[in-house]
XYZ file of C-alpha atoms in Angstrom:
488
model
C -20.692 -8.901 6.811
C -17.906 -6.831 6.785
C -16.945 -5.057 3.304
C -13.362 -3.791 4.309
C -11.946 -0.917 2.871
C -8.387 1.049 3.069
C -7.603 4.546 3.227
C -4.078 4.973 2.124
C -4.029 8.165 4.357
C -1.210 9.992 2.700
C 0.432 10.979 -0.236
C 4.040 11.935 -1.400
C 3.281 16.193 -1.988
C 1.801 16.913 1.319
C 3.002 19.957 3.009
C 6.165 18.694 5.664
C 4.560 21.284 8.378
C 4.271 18.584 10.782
C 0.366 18.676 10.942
C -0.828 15.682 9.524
C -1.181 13.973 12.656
C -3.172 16.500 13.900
C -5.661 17.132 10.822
C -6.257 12.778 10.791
C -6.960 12.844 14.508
C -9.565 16.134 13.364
C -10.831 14.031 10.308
C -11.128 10.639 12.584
C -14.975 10.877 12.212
C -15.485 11.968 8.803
C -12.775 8.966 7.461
C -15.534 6.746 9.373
C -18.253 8.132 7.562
C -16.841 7.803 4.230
C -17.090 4.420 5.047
C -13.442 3.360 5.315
C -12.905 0.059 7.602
C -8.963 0.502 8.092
C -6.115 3.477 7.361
C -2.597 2.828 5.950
C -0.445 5.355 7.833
C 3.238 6.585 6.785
C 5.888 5.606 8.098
C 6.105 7.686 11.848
C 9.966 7.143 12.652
C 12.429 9.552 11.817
C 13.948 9.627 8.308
C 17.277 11.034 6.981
C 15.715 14.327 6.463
C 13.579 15.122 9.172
C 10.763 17.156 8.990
C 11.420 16.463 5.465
C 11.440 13.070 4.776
C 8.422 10.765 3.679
C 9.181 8.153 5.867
C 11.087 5.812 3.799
C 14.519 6.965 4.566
C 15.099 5.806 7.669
C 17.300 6.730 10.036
C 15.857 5.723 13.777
C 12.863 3.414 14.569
C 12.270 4.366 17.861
C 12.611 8.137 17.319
C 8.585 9.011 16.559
C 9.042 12.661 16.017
C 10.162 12.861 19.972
C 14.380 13.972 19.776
C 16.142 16.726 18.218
C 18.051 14.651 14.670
C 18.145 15.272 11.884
C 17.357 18.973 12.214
C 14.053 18.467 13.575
C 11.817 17.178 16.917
C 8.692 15.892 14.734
C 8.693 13.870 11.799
C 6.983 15.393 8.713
C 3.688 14.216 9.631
C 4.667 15.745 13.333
C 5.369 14.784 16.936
C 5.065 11.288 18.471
C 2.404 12.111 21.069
C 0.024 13.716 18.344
C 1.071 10.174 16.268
C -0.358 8.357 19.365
C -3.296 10.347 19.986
C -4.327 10.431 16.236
C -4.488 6.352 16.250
C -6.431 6.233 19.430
C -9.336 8.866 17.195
C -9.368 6.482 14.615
C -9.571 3.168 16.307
C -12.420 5.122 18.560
C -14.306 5.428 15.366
C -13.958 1.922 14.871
C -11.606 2.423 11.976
C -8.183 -0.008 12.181
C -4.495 1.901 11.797
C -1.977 0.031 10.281
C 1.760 0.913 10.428
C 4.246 1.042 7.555
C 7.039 -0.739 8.536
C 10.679 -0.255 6.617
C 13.022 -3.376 7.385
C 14.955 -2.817 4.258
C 17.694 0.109 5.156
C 18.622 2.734 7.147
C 20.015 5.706 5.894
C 22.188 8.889 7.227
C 24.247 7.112 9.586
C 26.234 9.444 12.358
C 29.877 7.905 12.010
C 31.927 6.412 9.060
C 33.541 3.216 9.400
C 36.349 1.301 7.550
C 35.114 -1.868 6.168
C 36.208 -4.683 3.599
C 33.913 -4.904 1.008
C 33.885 -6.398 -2.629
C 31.956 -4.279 -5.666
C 29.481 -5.521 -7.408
C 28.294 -4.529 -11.049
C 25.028 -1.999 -10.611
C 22.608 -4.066 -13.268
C 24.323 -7.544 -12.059
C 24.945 -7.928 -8.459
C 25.908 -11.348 -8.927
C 28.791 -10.015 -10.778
C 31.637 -8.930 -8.502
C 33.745 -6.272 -10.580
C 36.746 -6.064 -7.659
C 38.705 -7.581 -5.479
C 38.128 -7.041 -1.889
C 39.015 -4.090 -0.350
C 38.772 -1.539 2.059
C 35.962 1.029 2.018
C 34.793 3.921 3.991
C 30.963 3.390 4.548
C 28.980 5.557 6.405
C 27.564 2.536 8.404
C 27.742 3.432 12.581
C 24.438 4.573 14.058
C 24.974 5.983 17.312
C 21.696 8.288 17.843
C 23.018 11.257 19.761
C 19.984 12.815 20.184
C 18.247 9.918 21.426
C 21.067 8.566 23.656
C 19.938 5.410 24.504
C 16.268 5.980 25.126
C 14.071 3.092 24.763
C 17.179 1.094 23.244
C 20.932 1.716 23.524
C 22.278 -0.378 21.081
C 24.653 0.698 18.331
C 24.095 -0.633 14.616
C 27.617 -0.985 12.752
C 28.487 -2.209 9.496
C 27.871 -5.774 10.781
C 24.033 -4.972 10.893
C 24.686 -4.331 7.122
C 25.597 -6.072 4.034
C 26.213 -3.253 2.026
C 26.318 0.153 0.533
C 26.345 2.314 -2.296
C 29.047 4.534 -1.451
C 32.787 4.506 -0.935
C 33.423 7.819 1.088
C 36.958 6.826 0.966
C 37.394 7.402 -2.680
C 33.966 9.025 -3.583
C 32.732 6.235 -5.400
C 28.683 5.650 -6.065
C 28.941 1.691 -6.648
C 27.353 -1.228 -4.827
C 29.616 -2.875 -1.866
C 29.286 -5.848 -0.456
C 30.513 -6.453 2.875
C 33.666 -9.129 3.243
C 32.194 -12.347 2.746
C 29.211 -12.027 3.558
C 27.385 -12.391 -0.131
C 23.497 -11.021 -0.941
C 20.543 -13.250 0.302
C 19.769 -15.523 -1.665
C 15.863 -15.746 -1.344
C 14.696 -12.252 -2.484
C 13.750 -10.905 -6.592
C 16.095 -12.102 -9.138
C 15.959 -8.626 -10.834
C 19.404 -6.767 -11.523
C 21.020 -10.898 -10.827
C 19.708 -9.949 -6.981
C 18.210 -7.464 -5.746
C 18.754 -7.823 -2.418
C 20.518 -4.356 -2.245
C 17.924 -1.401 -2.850
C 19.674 1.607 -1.365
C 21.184 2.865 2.155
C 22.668 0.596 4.374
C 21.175 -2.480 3.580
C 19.937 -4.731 7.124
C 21.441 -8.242 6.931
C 18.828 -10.724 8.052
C 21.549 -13.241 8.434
C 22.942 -11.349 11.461
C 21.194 -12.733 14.804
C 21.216 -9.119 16.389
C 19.580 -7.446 13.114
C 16.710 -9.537 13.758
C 17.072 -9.829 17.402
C 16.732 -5.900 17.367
C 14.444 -5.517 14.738
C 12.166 -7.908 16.919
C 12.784 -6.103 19.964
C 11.626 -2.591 18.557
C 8.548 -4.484 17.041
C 7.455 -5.506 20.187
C 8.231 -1.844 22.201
C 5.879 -0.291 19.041
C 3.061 -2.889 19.427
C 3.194 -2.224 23.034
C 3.274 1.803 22.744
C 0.697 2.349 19.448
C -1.487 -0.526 20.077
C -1.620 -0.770 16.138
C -4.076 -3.140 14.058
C -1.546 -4.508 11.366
C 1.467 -3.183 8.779
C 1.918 -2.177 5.545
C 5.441 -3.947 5.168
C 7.814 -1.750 2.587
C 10.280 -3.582 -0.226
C 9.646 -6.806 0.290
C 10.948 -8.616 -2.243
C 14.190 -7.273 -1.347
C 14.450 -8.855 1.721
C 14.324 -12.660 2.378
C 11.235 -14.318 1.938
C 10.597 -16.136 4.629
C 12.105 -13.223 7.322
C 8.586 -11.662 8.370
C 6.742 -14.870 9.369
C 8.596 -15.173 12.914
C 8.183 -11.458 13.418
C 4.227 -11.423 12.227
C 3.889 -14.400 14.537
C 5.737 -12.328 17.277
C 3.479 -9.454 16.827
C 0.382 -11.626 16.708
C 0.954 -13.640 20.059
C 1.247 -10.649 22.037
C -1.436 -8.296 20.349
C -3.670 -11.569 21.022
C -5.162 -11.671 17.966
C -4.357 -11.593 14.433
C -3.276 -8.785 12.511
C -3.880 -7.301 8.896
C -0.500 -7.215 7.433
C 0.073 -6.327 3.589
C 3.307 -6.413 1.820
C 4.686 -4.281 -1.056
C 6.013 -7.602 -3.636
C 6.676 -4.232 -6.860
C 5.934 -6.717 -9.489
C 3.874 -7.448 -12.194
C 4.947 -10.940 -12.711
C 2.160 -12.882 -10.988
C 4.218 -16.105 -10.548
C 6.681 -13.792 -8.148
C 4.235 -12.956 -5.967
C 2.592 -16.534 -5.512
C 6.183 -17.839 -4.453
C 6.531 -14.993 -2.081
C 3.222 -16.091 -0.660
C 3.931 -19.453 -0.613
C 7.386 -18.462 1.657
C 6.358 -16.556 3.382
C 3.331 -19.210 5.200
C 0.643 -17.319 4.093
C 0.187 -15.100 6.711
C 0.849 -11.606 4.770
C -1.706 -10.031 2.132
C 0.125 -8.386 -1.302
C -0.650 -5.304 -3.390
C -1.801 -6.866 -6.827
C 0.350 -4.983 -8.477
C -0.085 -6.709 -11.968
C -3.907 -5.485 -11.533
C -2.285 -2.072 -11.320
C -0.383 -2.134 -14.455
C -3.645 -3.784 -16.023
C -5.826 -0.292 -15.430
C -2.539 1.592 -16.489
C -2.469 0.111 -19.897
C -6.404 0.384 -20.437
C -6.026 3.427 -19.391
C -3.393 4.863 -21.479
C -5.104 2.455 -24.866
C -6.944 4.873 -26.505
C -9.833 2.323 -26.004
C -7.916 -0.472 -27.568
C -7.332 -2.170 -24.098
C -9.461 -5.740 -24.101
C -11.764 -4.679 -21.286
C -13.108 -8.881 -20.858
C -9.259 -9.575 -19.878
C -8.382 -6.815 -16.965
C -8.200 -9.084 -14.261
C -5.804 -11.300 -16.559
C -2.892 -12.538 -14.730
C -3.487 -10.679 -11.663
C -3.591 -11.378 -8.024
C -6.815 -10.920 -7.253
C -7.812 -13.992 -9.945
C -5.325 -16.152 -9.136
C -5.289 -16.012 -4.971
C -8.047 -13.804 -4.171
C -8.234 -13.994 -0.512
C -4.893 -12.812 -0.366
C -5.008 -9.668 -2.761
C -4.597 -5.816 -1.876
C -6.035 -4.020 -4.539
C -5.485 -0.463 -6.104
C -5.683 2.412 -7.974
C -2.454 4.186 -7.345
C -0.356 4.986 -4.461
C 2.464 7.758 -3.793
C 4.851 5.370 -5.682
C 2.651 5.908 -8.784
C 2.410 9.504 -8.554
C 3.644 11.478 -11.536
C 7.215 12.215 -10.784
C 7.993 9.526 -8.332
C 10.245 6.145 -9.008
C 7.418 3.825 -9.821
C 4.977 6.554 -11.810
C 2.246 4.786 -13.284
C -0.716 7.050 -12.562
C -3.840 5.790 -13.827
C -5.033 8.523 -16.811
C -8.213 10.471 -15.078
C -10.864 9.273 -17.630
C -10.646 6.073 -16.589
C -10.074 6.419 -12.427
C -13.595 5.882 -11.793
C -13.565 2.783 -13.688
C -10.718 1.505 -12.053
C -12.541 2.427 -8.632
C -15.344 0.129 -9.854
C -13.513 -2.502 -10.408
C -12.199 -2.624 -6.741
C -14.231 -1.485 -4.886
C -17.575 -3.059 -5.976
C -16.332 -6.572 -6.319
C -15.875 -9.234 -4.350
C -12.711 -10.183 -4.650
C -9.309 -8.265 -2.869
C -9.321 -5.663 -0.189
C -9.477 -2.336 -1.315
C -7.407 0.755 -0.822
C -8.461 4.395 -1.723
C -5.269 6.500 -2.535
C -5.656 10.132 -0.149
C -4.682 11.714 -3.424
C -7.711 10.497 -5.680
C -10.179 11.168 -2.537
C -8.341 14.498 -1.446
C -6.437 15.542 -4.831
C -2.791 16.475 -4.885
C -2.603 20.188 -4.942
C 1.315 20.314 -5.097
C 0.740 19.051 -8.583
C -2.500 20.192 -9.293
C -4.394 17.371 -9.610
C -8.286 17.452 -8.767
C -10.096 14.310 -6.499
C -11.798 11.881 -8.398
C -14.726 13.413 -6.651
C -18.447 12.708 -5.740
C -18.101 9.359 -7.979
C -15.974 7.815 -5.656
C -17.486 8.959 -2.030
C -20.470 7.230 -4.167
C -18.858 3.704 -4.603
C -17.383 3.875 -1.380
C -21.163 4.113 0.196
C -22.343 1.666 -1.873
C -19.483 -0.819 -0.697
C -20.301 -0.080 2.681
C -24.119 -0.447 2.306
C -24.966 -2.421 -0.672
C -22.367 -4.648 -2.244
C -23.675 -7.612 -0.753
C -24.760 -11.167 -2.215
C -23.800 -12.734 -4.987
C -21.355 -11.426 -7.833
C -22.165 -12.679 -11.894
C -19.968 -11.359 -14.345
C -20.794 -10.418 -17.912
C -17.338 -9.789 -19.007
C -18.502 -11.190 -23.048
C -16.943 -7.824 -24.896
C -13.641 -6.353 -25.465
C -14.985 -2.863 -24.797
C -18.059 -2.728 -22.816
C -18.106 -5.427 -19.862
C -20.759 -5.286 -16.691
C -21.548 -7.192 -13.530
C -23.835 -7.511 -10.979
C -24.056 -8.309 -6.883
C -27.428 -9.762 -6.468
C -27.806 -8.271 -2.859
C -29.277 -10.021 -0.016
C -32.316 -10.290 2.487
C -30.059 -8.376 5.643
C -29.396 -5.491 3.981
C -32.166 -3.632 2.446
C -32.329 -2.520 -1.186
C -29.087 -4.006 -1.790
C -27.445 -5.122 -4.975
C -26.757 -2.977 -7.874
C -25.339 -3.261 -11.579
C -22.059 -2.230 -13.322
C -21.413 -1.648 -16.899
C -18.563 0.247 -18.488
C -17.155 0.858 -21.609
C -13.803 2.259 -22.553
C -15.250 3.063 -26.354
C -18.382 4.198 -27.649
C -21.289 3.992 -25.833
C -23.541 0.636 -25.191
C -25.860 -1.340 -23.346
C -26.040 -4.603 -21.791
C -28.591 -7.296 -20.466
C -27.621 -8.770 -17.186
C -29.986 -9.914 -14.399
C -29.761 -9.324 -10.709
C -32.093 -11.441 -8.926
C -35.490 -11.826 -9.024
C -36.417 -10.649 -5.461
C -35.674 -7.230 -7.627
C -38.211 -8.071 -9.815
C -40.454 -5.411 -11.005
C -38.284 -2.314 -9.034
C -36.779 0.529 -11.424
C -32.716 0.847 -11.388
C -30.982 4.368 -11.816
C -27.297 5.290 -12.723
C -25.927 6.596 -9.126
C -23.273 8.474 -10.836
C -26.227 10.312 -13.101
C -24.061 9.602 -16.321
C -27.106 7.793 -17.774
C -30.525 9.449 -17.638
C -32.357 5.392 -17.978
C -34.646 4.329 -15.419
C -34.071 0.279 -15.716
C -37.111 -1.467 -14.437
C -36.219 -5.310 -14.070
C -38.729 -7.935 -15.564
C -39.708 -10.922 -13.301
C -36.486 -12.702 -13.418
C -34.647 -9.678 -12.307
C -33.194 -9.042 -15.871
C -32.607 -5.661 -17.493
C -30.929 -3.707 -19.851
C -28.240 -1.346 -18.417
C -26.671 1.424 -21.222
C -24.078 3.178 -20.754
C -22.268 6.443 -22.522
C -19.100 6.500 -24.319
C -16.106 5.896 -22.435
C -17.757 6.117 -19.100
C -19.261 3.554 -16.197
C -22.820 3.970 -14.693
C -23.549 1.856 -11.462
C -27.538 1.013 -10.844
C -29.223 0.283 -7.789
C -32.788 0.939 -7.148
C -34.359 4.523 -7.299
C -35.599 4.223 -3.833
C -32.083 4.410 -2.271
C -30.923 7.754 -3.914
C -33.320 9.458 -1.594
C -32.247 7.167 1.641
C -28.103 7.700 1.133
C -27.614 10.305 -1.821
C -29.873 13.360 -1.752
């Protein structure tokens, strides 16, 4: 058994001096040993800011940090050869890369071009507010400094359906391109939100898709990836990524791990998407996300028994992503939701030592952020992410009977030794509570991994005990024996 776990290997702050490519192909081991299965790598493909840019302004797919545009050769995260040999380090470790993947826009075209559009209202896109007219869009993507390596075709405003700027008469609106109209199938928020910035790709164009499908299969070939993080989803239509996943998956010859990025908290929204989309693509449970934000931010007056409420990962667990936070969460960015640091580690818990979801460990909780000064979580979490690896195995009972102080247990099994452990936490005052493991623990003594609590727990016959725990912390058991074997 497998207990897969992410590393999102980036955040939003890191230094742009081209290195990061370099320092994950260095750290290729040590991300093994921390017992990470997979890695969620930024976007590699030049943005509108070069050397700058995060990733998710894109301005040419098949540019990996390899021609002089946009004022630099590499990317931020650096060149494409040090892109190619940092995957090969990590999948030689035995740890899968997956590729984030930005179908949504491009942005910083070379060439303006004259185009009839129609405006739209900003909070109601299914409100036109003009007649059409003529616009001058920044729309024709030529790539200069590539010219016409690996692909030589030219995207114009017919790849697009629309902007959010009139050059012509310096406008910031949204335009819609002649007739065309917004798809249809995407998030009803703002009317439609098929438009989300840039030059918006129109799936409805044959040759958007026929060259988005094209560059998919020239980056399979080259990276020899393991699956994709896909960006924005909901603002693109539903059902667009199951011919290109299939693509992908018929000539990797095998299946692939592919996750999409549904930003919603309505749970109903991303069970449609899942539903159109064939089930073949994982989602971030985002509403789990906003759960631990609330708790976290409660005072202790969150209802602890209810955090998986209305989440993801309760209603269609084998297709739930879950996390903590992400660089769309830091403080600062256009999503910030970042979980209060009291609580991290119980948010942690409740990931990464359940069943249910696959994982992901944000690179600014394991690493910190130093741009903003924010610590790691620290030894806590290189803890739970051990004890995933090596002892959250067998089967999961939940004591979930209190509005403050909940708990559960993974009873282990007989193929991996000394597993199974116990979790309670409490976002109040301290507590304790009786749960039972399994009786082939019967008679052993259980100690707080995380040293919060000083107990030694030792388990009656049945495998029952009773597991306190400090105010407004979490304490994680597992027998004495193994602190020696994995955490002296």
């Amino acid at each position: 058994m497998n207990n897969k776990v992410i590393l999102q290997g980036f955040e939003w702050d890191l230094p742009a001096d081209s290195q990061h490519w370099n320092k994950l192909k260095e750290m290729s081991k040590e991300i093994k040993e921390y017992g990470f299965t997979a890695i969620w790598l930024p976007p590699a493909y030049k943005g509108t800011a070069g050397s700058e840019d995060v990733g998710y302004g894109v301005y040419d797919y098949y540019d990996l940090g390899e021609f002089d545009q946009k004022g630099s050769v590499p990317t931020k995260y650096g060149t494409k050869d040090e892109y190619l040999e940092a995957i090969k380090a990590l999948q030689e470790q035995g740890v899968e890369v997956y590729a984030d993947i930005v179908f949504n826009h491009l942005i910083g075209a070379d060439e303006k071009e004259v185009v009839p559009a129609v405006k739209y209202n900003t909070e109601n896109r299914n409100e036109p507010i003009s007649d059409e007219e003529e616009i001058e869009a920044w729309t024709k993507f030529t790539f200069p400094g590539r010219q016409g390596t690996y692909n030589d075709y030219v995207w114009t405003w017919h790849n697009f359906s629309g902007v959010d700027y009139d050059d012509r008469n310096k406008d910031h609106g949204i335009f819609n391109f002649a007739d065309k109209g917004w798809e249809n199938q995407v998030d009803d928020e703002m009317g439609n939100y098929d438009y989300l910035m840039g030059c918006d790709l129109d799936m409805e164009n044959p040759e958007t898709v026929e060259q988005l499908n094209k560059w998919g299969q020239w980056y399979q070939e080259l990276t020899g990836v393991d699956g994709y993080r896909l960006d924005a989803v909901k603002h693109i239509e539903f059902n667009y990524y199951a011919d290109w996943i299939l693509n992908r998956r018929e000539e990797k010859g095998k299946p692939l791990f592919v996750v999409g990025e549904y930003w919603s908290g309505d749970l109903p929204k991303l069970e449609e998407y899942l539903d159109s989309s064939g089930n073949l693509i994982y989602l971030f449970d985002v509403p789990l996300h906003y759960n631990l934000y609330e708790a976290s931010h409660s005072n202790g007056e969150y209802d602890m028994s209810q955090i998986f409420a209305g989440t993801l990962t309760a209603a269609r667990e084998d297709y739930a992503v879950t996390f903590v936070d992400n660089h769309d969460t830091q403080v600062g960015q256009s999503l910030q939701s970042w979980i209060d640091g009291w609580f991290k580690v119980h948010a942690y818990s409740l990931i990464l030592l359940r069943k249910a979801g696959v994982p992901v460990v944000f690179w600014g909780d394991l690493f910190g952020i130093p741009a903003q000064e924010i610590a790691p979580v620290g030894d806590a979490l290189v803890h739970m992410l051990k004890l995933r690896e090596k002892l959250a195995f067998g089967n999961q009972v939940d004591y979930f009977d209190d509005p403050n102080c909940i708990g559960w247990v993974l009873t282990g099994d007989y193929e991996h030794e000394l597993s199974g452990l116990a979790v309670v936490m409490t976002n109040a005052q301290g507590a304790e509570k009786e749960m039972t493991i399994s009786a082939i623990h019967g008679g052993e003594t259980f100690v707080d991994i995380l040293r919060n609590n000083e107990a030694k727990v030792v388990l009656d016959d049945t495998g029952k005990g009773v597991f306190p725990v400090n105010d407004g912390q979490v304490s994680i058991y597992v027998n004495e024996k193994l602190v020696e074997k994995y955490f002296s």
